[in-house]
Steps between C-alpha positions, in 0.01 A plus 500: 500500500637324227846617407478748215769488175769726480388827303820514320429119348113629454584714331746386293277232361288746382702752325503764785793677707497444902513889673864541680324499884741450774418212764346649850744645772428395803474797724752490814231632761399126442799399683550789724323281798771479750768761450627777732618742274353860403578726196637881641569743219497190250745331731467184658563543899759280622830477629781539348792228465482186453384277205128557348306196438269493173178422680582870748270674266184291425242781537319739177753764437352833410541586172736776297257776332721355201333107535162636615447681180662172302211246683192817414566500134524112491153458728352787247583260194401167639183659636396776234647292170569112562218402781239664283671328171492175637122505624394624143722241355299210735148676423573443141626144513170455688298612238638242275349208698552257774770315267673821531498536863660115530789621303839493588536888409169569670657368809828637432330842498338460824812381634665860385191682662601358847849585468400845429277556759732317740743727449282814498398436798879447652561835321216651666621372805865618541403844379204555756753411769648822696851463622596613842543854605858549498741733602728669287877352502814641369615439103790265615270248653391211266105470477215418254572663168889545576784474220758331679871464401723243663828353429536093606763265596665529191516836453213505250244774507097432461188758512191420616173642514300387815112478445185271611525111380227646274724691276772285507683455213897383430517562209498847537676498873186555749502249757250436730525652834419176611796296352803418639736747393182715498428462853859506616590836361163683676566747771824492390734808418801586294796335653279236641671133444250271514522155479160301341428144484458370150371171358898467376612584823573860634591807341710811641341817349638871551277783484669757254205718403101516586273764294 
């Protein structure tokens, strides 16, 4: 298939604005081939000490009730408002002639419609999964959906939120469970030093708080 122009350039060129639609997320029970490790109570089951490796956690973390609800609403708009947008949009450039259908926008749309579905289907995906059975674990134990509180090296305090790679999101301190510091504060509890392998190097984190 020939490659198709960007939509934001298509349509650009003809005086329309590109739909905000963020680029597919590969879901982790792609790369969960291979690992040892389970979820209990949210958890990851491992041992404790030592220094956590980023690729520990390369499995599909369950999601919080929080991120499930987030990834419904966004399936029920790309597949009750855009999707059905997009394939009106198409029928009508069709009508218009086979000129129309050889037009950069034309293709441009068609390149939209695939994105959508693409990712309609990985939304479909992540939320028909069902997460382990799990047993409950106490408060102070870091798990999926935990707001952690540590003080580093330096004496500087940090919360996190731990949820699935799905919901990640920096900017608003969730990190994945699957992440470095993610992954190195699970099954953790307060008073827990742990010590996690970075990119930069390693970092010393002290539990202070979990909720």
């Amino acid at each position: 298939m020939d490659r198709l122009p960007s939509l934001a350039v298509a349509r650009r060129a003809h005086g329309c604005q590109a739909d905000a639609l963020p680029a597919a997320t590969p879901l982790d029970a792609r790369a969960a081939a291979g690992t040892t490790m389970r979820w209990e109570g949210g958890a990851v089951s491992r041992p404790r000490g030592g220094i956590v490796m980023a690729d520990e956690v390369r499995r599909a973390a369950p999601l919080t009730s929080a991120g499930r609800a987030r990834l419904l609403a966004e399936l029920n708009q790309l597949r009750n408002e855009r999707e059905p947008r997009l394939t009106a949009q198409l029928r009508e450039a069709r009508e218009q002639g086979d000129a129309w259908e050889e037009s950069s926008y034309y293709l441009a749309l068609q390149e939209e419609l695939a994105r959508v579905q693409a990712r309609i289907h990985e939304l479909e995906a992540a939320l028909a999964a069902r997460p382990e059975e799990v047993a409950p674990q106490p408060d102070t134990t870091v798990r999926l959906g935990s707001r952690v509180t540590v003080r580093d090296e330096r004496g500087r305090e940090q919360t996190f939120v731990i949820v699935s790679p799905l919901e990640a999101d920096a900017s608003r301190g969730h990190i994945s469970a699957s992440s470095p510091i993610g992954a190195g504060l699970l099954g953790h509890a307060v008073g827990d030093v742990v010590t996690i392998k970075v990119p930069a190097g390693q970092r010393t984190l002290t539990i202070l708080k979990v909720e």
